[in-house]
Coordinates of C-alpha atoms and ligand atoms in Angstrom, one line a residue:
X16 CA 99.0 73.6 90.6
X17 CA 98.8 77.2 91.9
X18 CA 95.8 78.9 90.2
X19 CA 96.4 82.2 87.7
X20 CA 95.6 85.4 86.9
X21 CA 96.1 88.0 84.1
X22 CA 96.8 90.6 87.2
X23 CA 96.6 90.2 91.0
X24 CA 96.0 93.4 92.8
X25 CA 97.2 93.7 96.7
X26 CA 94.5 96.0 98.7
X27 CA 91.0 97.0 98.0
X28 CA 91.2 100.3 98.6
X29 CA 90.2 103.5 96.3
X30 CA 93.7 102.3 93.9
X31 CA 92.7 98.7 93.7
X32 CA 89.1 98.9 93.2
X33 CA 89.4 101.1 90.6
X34 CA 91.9 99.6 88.8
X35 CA 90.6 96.2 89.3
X36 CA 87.3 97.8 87.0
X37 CA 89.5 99.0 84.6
X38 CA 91.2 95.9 83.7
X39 CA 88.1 93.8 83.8
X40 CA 86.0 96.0 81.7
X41 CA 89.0 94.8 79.6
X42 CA 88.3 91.2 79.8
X43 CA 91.1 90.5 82.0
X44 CA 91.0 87.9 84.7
X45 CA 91.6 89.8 88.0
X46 CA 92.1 89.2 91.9
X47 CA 91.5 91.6 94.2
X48 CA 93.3 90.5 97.3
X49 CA 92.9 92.7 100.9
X50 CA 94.1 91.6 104.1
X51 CA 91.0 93.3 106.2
X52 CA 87.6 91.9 106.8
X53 CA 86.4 95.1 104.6
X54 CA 87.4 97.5 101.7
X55 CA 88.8 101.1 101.3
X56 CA 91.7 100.7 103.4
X57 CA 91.3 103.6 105.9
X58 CA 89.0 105.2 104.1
X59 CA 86.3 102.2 105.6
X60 CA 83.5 102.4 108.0
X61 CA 82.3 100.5 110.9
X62 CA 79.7 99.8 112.8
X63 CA 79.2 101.3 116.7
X64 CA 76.0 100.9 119.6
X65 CA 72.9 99.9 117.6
X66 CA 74.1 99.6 114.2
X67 CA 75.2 103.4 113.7
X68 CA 77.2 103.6 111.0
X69 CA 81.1 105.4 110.9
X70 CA 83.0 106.7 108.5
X71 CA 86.6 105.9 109.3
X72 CA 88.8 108.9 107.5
X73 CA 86.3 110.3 105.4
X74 CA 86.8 114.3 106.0
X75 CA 85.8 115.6 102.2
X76 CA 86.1 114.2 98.6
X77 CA 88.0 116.3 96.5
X78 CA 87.2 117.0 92.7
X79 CA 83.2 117.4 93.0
X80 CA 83.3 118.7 89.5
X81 CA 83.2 115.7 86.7
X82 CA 82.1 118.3 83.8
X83 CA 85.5 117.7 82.9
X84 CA 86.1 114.0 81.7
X85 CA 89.6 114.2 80.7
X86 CA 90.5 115.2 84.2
X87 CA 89.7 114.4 87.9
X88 CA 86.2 112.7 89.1
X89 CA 84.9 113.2 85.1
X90 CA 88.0 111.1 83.9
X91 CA 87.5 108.6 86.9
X92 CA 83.8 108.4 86.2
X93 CA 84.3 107.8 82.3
X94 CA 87.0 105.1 82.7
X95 CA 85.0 103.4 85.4
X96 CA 82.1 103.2 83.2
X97 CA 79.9 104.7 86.8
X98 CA 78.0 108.0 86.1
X99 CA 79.1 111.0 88.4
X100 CA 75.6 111.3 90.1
X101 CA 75.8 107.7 91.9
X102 CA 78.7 108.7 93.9
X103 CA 75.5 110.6 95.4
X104 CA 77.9 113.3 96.0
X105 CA 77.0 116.5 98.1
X106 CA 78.4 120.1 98.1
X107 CA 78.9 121.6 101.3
X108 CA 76.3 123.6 103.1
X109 CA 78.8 126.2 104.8
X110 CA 82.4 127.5 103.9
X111 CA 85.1 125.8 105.0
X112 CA 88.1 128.3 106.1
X113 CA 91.9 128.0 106.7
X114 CA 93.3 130.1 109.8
X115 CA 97.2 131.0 110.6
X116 CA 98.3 133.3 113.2
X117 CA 98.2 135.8 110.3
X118 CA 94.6 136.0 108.9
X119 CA 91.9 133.8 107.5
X120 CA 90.7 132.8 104.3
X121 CA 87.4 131.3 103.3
X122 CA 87.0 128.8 100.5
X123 CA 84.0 126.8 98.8
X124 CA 82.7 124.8 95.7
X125 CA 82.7 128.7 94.4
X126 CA 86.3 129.9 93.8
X127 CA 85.1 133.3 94.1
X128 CA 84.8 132.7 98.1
X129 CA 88.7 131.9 98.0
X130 CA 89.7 134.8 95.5
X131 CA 87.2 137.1 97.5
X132 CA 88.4 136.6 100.3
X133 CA 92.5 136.8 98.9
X134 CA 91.4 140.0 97.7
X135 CA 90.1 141.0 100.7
X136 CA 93.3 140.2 103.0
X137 CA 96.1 140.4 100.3
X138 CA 94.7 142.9 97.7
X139 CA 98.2 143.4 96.1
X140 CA 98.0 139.6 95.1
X141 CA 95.3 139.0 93.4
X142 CA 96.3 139.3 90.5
X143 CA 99.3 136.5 90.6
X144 CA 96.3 134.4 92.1
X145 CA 94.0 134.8 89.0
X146 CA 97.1 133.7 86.8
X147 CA 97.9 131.2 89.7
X148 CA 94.4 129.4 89.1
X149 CA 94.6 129.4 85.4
X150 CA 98.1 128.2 84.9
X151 CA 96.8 125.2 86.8
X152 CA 93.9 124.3 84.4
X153 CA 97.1 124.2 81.4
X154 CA 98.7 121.1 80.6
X155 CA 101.8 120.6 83.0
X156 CA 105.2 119.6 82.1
X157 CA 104.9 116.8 84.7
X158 CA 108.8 115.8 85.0
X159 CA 109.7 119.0 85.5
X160 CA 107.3 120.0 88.5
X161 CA 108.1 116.7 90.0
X162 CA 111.6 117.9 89.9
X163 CA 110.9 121.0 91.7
X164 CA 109.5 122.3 95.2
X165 CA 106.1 123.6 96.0
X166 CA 107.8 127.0 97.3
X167 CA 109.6 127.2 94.6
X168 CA 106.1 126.8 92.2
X169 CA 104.9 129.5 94.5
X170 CA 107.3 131.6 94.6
X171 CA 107.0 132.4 90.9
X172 CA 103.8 134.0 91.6
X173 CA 103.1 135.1 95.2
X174 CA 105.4 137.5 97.5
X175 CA 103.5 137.6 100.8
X176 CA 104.6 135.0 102.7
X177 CA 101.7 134.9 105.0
X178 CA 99.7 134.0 101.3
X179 CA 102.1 131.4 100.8
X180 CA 101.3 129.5 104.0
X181 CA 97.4 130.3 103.8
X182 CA 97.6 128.4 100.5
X183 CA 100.4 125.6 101.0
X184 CA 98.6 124.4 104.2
X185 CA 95.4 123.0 102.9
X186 CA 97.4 121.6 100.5
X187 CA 100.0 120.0 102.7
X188 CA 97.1 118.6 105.2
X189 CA 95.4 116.8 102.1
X190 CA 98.4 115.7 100.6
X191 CA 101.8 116.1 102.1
X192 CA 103.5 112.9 102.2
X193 CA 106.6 114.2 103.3
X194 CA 108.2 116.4 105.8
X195 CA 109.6 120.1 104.7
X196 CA 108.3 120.2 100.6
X197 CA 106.3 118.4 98.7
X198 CA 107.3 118.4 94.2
X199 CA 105.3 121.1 92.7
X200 CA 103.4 118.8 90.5
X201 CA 101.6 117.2 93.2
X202 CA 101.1 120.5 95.0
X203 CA 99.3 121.4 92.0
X204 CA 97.2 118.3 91.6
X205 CA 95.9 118.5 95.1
X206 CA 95.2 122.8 94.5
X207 CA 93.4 122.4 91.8
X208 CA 91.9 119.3 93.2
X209 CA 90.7 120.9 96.4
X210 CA 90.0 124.4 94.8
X211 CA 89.1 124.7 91.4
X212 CA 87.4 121.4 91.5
X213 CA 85.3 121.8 94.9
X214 CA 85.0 119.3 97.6
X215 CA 81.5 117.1 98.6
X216 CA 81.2 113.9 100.5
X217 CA 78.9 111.0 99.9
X218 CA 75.8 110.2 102.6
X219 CA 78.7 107.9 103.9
X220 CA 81.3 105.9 102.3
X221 CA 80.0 102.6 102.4
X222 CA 78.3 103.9 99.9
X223 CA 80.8 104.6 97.5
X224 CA 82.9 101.2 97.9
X225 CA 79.8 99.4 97.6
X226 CA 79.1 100.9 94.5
X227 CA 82.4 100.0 93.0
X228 CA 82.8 96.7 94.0
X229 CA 79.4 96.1 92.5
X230 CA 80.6 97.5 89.6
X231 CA 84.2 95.0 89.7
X232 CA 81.9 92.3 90.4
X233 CA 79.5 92.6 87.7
X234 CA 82.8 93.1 85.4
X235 CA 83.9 88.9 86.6
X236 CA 85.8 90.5 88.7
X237 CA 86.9 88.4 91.7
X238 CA 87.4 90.0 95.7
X239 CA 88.9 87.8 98.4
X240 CA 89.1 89.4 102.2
X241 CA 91.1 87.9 104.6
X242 CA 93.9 87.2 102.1
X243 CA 97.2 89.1 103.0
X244 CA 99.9 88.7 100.7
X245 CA 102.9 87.5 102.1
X246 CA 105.6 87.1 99.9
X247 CA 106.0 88.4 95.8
X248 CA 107.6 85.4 93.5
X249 CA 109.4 86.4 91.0
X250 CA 111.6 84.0 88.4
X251 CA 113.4 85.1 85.7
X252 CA 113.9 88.3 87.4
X253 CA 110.2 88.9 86.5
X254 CA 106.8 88.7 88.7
X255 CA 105.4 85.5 88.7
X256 CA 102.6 85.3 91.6
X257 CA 102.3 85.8 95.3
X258 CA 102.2 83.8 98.4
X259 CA 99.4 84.3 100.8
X260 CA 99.7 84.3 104.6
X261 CA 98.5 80.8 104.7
X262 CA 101.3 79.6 102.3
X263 CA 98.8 79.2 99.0
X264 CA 100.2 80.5 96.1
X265 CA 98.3 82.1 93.0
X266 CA 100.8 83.4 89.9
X267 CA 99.5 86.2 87.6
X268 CA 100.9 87.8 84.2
X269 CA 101.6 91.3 86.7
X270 CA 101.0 92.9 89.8
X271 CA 99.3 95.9 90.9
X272 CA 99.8 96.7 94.5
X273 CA 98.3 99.8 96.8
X274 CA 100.7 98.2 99.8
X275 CA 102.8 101.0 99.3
X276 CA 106.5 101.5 97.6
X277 CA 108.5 100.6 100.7
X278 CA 105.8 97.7 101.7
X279 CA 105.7 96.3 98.4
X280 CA 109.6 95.7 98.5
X281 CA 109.6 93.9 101.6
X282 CA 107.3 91.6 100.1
X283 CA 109.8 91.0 97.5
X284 CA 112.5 90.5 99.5
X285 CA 114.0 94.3 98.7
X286 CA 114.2 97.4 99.9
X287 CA 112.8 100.1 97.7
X288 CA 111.5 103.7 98.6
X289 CA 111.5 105.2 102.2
X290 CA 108.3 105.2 104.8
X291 CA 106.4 108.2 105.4
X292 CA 106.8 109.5 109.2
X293 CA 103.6 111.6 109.0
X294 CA 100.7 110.5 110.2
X295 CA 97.2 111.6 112.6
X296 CA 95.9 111.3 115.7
X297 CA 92.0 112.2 115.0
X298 CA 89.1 112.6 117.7
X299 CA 85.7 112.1 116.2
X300 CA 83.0 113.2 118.5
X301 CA 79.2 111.6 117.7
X302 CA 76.3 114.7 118.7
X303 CA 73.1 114.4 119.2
X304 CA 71.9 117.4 116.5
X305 CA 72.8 118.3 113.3
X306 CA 75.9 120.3 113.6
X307 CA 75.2 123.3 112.4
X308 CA 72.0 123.3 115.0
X309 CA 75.3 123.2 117.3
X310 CA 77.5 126.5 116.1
X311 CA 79.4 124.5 113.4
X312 CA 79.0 127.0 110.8
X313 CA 82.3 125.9 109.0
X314 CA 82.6 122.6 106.7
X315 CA 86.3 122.5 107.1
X316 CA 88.3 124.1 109.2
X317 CA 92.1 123.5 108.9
X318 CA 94.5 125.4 111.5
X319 CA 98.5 126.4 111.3
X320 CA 98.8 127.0 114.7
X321 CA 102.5 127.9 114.1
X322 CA 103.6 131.8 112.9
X323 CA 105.0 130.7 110.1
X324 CA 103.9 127.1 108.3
X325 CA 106.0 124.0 108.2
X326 CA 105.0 120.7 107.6
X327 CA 106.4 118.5 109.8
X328 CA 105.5 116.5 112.6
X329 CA 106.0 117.1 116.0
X330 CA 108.9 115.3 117.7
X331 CA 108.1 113.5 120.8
X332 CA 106.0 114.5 123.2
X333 CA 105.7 118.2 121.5
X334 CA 102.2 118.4 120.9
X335 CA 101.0 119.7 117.1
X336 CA 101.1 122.3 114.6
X337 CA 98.1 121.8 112.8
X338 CA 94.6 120.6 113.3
X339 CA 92.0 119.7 110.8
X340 CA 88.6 120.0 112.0
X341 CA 85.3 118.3 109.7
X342 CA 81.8 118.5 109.8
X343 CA 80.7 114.8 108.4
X344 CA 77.0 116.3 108.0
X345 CA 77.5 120.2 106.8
X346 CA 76.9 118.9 103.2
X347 CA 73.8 119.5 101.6
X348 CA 72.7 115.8 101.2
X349 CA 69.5 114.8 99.5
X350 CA 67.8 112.9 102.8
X351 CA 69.0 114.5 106.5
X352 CA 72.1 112.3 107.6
X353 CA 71.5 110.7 110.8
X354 CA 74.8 110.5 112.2
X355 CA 76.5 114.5 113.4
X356 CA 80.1 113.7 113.5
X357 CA 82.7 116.1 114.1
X358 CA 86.4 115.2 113.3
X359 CA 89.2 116.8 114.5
X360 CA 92.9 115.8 114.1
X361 CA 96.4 116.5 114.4
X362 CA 99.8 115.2 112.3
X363 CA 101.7 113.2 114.2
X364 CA 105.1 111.4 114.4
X365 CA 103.8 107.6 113.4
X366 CA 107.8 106.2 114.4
X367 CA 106.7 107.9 118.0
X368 CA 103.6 106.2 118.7
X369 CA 104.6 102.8 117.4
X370 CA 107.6 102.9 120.0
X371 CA 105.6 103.2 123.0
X372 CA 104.7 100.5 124.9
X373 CA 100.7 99.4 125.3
X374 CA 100.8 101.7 129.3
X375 CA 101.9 104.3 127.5
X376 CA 100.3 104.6 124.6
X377 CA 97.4 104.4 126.1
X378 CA 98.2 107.3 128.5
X379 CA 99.4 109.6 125.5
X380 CA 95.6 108.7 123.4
X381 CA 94.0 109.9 126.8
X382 CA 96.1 112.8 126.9
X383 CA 96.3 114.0 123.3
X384 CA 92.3 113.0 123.1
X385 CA 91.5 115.3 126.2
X386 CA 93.5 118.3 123.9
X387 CA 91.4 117.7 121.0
X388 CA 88.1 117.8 122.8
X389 CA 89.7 121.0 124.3
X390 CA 90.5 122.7 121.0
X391 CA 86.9 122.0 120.0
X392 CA 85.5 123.6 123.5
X393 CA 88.2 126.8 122.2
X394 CA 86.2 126.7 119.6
X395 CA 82.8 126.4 119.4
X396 CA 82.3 126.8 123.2
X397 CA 79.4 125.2 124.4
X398 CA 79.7 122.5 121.8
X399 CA 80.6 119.7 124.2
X400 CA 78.0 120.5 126.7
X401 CA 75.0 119.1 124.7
X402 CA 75.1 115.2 125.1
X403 CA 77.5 114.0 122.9
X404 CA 76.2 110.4 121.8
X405 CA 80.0 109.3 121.7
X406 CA 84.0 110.1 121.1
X407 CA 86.7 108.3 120.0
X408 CA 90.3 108.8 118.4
X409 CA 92.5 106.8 115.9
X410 CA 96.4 107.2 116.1
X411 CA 98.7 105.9 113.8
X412 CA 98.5 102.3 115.0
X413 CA 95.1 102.7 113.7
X414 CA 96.3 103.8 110.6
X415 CA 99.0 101.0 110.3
X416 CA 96.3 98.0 111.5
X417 CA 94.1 99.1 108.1
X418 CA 96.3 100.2 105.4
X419 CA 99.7 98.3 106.7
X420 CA 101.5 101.2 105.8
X421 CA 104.8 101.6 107.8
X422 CA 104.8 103.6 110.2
X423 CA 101.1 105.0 110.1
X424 CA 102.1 107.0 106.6
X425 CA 98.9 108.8 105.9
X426 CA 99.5 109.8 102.4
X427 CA 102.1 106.5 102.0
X428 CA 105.7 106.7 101.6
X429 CA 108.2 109.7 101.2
X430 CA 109.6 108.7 98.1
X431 CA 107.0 108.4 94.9
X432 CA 106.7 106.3 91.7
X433 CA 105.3 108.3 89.5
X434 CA 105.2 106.2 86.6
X435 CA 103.8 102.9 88.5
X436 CA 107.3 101.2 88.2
X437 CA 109.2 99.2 90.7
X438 CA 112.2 97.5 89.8
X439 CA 110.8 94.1 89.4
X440 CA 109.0 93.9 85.6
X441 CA 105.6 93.0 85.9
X442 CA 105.2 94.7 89.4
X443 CA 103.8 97.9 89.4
X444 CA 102.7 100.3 92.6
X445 CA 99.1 102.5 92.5
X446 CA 97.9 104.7 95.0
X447 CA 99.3 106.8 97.4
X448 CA 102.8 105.7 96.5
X449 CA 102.4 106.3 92.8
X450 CA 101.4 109.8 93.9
X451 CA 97.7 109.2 94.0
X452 CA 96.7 111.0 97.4
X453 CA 93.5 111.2 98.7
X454 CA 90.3 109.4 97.4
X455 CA 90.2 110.5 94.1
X456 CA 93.9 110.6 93.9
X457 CA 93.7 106.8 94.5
X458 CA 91.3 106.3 92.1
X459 CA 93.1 107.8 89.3
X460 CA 95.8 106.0 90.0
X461 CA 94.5 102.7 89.5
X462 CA 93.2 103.9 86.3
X463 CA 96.2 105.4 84.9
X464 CA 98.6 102.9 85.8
X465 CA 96.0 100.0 84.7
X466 CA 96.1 101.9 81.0
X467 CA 99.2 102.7 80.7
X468 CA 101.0 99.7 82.1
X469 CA 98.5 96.7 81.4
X470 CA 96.1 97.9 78.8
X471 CA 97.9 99.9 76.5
X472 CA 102.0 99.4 77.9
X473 CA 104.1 101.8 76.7
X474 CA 101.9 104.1 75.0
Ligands
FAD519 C1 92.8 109.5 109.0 C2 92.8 109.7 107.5 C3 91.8 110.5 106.9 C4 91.7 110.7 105.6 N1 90.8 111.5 105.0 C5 90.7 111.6 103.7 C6 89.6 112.4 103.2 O1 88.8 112.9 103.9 N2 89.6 112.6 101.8 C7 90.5 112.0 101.0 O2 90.4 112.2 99.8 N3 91.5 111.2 101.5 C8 91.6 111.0 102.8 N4 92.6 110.3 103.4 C9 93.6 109.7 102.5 C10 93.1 108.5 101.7 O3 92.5 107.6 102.6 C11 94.2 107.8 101.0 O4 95.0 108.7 100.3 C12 93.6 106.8 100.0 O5 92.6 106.1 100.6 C13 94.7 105.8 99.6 O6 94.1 104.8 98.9 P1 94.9 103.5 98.4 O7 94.0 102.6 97.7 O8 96.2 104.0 97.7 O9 95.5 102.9 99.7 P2 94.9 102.3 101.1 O10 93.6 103.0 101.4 O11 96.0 102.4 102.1 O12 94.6 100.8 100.7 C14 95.5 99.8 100.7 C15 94.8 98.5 101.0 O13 95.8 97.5 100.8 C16 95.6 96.5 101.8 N5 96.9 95.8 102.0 C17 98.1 96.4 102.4 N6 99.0 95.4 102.4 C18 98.4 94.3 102.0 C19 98.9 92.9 101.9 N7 100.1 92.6 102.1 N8 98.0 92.0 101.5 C20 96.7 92.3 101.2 N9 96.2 93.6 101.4 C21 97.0 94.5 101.8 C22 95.2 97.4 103.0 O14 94.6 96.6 104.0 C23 94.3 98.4 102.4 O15 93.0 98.0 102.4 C24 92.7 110.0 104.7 C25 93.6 109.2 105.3 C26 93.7 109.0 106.6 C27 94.7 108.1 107.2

């Protein structure tokens, strides 16, 4: 007889871990299944030379602040039952600054950096950015922003268009999980996220998964690697369990799954949602020094390198419009970090780099890899003349081999679920395809959709 379960969750990422908490501080019996060998989907870490330790992904954690525990990293931190402080997150050490063709800003933990700097370059706006900033504390009609455009959102308040890019384009490079516009209520979420909240990292993220699957586990919770899920039963028009790779089955009362929208459906047999396109090539290049020994005075750095922003990836061989640079160890962590790693990245087509063939592909990393050291040598010249202990880039096939999103997505599908639903009852989606981008994103989804659809349905 196939075993059971109260829920199964697919993926043991930021979504499923924190979900899987939530529903077994509830007393439910609950299966984390992930098809790698290790958690936190992209968001992982692995091991290079003698034992140093990499963080795959990890540029920043948004929401540093958990003062408030009805939102963000305070609401995450209270429904996990894990106090704020063992993230062991740090603030950055430096700013962190967005650059278009038009001007700068600077940004921090400290909004006044960003508005200081607004005023600065774009005096005549300051004031539509103080109102900006404290419309987004309010409560939201969420429907109705998820209805609308993020231009739209910000064209209610802002008239200088170079403004508008300055402050969509952080945005859109944490969050933008579709080409041309993102809904205004997500724009918002990751704004205020990024912003108002502050950013910080952990020593490294090992740290962070390890602390909440200790916390799953100590809950009963149970965590099987090596487990992909195959195929989603249903009967009755209803979820009744899943089939692994290896043909075992194990039926649960529901089904969370951080697969994605589009993914998800396939395992059911249907066709739901739409793929995201969007995804990264990303150089990460291992010194010798601390960073900011090096020149690396910024934290992050994110570039539109176009004159006016649009978020879209580049077709072909066209090169990029953005690039994201981060300093892994311009935080102010309590011990030194002993690894100096310096990302840098670029959105790219993922339904490009899956067509080519392995001669190819191979040629385009070189190439595209070779660029990104170059934009590095632009700027902070020097930089890649001390010994650099190592490089090496991810492209989407990366991204697909650990997260098994289609097509590389890096913030999921195009199409969202913002309520958790899929049309199969019983199966629900978390994560980046329940609009729960980014780390903290991911985590809050698997909390709110664990409430709202297991715990406490229909409230
Ligand atoms: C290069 C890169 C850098 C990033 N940097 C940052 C950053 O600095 N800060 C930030 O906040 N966010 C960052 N993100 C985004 C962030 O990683 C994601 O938004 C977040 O991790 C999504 O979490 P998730 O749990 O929804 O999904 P995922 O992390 O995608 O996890 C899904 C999990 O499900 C598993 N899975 C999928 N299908 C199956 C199956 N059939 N059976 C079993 N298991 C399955 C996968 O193996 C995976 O482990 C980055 C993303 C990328 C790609």
């Amino acid at each position: 007889m196939a075993e059971r379960y109260d829920t199964i969750i697919i993926g043991a990422g930021f979504a499923g871990l924190s979900a899987g908490i939530r529903l077994a501080q509830f007393q439910k019996r609950v299966l984390i299944l992930e098809s790698h060998v290790l958690p936190g989907g992209l968001n992982s870490y692995y091991f290079r030379g003698k034992g140093q330790l990499y963080n795959s992904g990890l540029h920043t954690v948004t929401n540093f602040n958990a003062r408030n525990r009805r939102w963000g990293f305070g609401l995450i931190c209270r429904n996990l039952g894990i106090d704020a402080r063992d993230f062991r997150l740090a603030p950055p050490k430096h700013p962190s600054a967005l650059q278009t063709p038009a001007g700068e800003l600077l940004f921090g933990n400290d909004l006044e950096i960003l508005r200081g700097s607004v005023r600065d370059k774009f005096p005549a706006e300051i004031g539509a950015f103080d109102r900006f900033c404290e419309d987004l504390k309010k409560p939201q009609d969420a429907p109705t922003l998820q209805r609308a455009g993020s231009r739209e959102l910000l064209g209610e308040y802002f008239n200088d268009p170079h403004l508008i890019d300055l402050l969509e384009m952080p945005v859109y490079i944490y969050g933008g999980y579709r080409e041309g516009q993102i809904d205004a209520a997500t724009f918002g979420t990751v704004f205020r996220s990024i912003f108002l909240e502050g950013c910080g990292s952990p020593p490294d993220i090992k740290h962070v998964l390890d602390l909440l699957i200790a916390r799953f586990k100590s809950l009963g919770g149970e965590l099987k690697f090596r487990r992909r899920v195959a195929r989603i039963l249903s009967e009755d028009g209803r979820f009744r369990g899943v089939e692994l790779a290896d043909g075992t089955q194990i039926e649960a009362g529901a089904c969370l799954s951080s697969a994605g929208l589009a993914e998800t459906g396939l395992l059911a047999g249907e066709t739901w949602g739409r793929s995201g396109d969007l995804s990264v090539f990303e150089t990460v290049v291992a010194m010798n020094r601390p960073l900011d020994q090096l020149g690396v005075d910024r934290t992050l750095l994110m570039v539109s390198l176009e004159p006016e922003f649009h978020w879209r990836a580049p077709e072909g061989r066209q090169e990029y419009f953005h690039l994201t640079l981060a300093a892994s160890d311009n935080y102010a962590f309590a011990e030194a970090p002993s690894v100096h790693h310096l990302k840098i990245g670029c959105f790219q087509s993922g339904t490009h780099w899956l067509g080519l063939d392995a001669e190819t592909y191979q040629h385009e990393k070189n190439r595209l890899e070779e660029k990104m050291l170059g934009e590095l040598t632009a700027r902070f010249p020097g930089l890649l003349d001390e010994p650099a202990a190592h490089h090496e880039s991810l492209t989407p096939k990366t991204v697909v081999h650990y997260t098994s999103h289609l097509n590389g997505g890096i913030y999921g599908g195009s199409v969202k679920s913002f309520d958790g639903g899929t049309p199969l009852p019983g199966l629900f989606v978390i994560g980046n395809d329940q609009a729960g981008i980014g780390i903290m994103g991911a985590l809050t989804s698997g909390v709110i959709v664990a409430n709202y659809k297991i715990i406490l349905p229909g409230q």
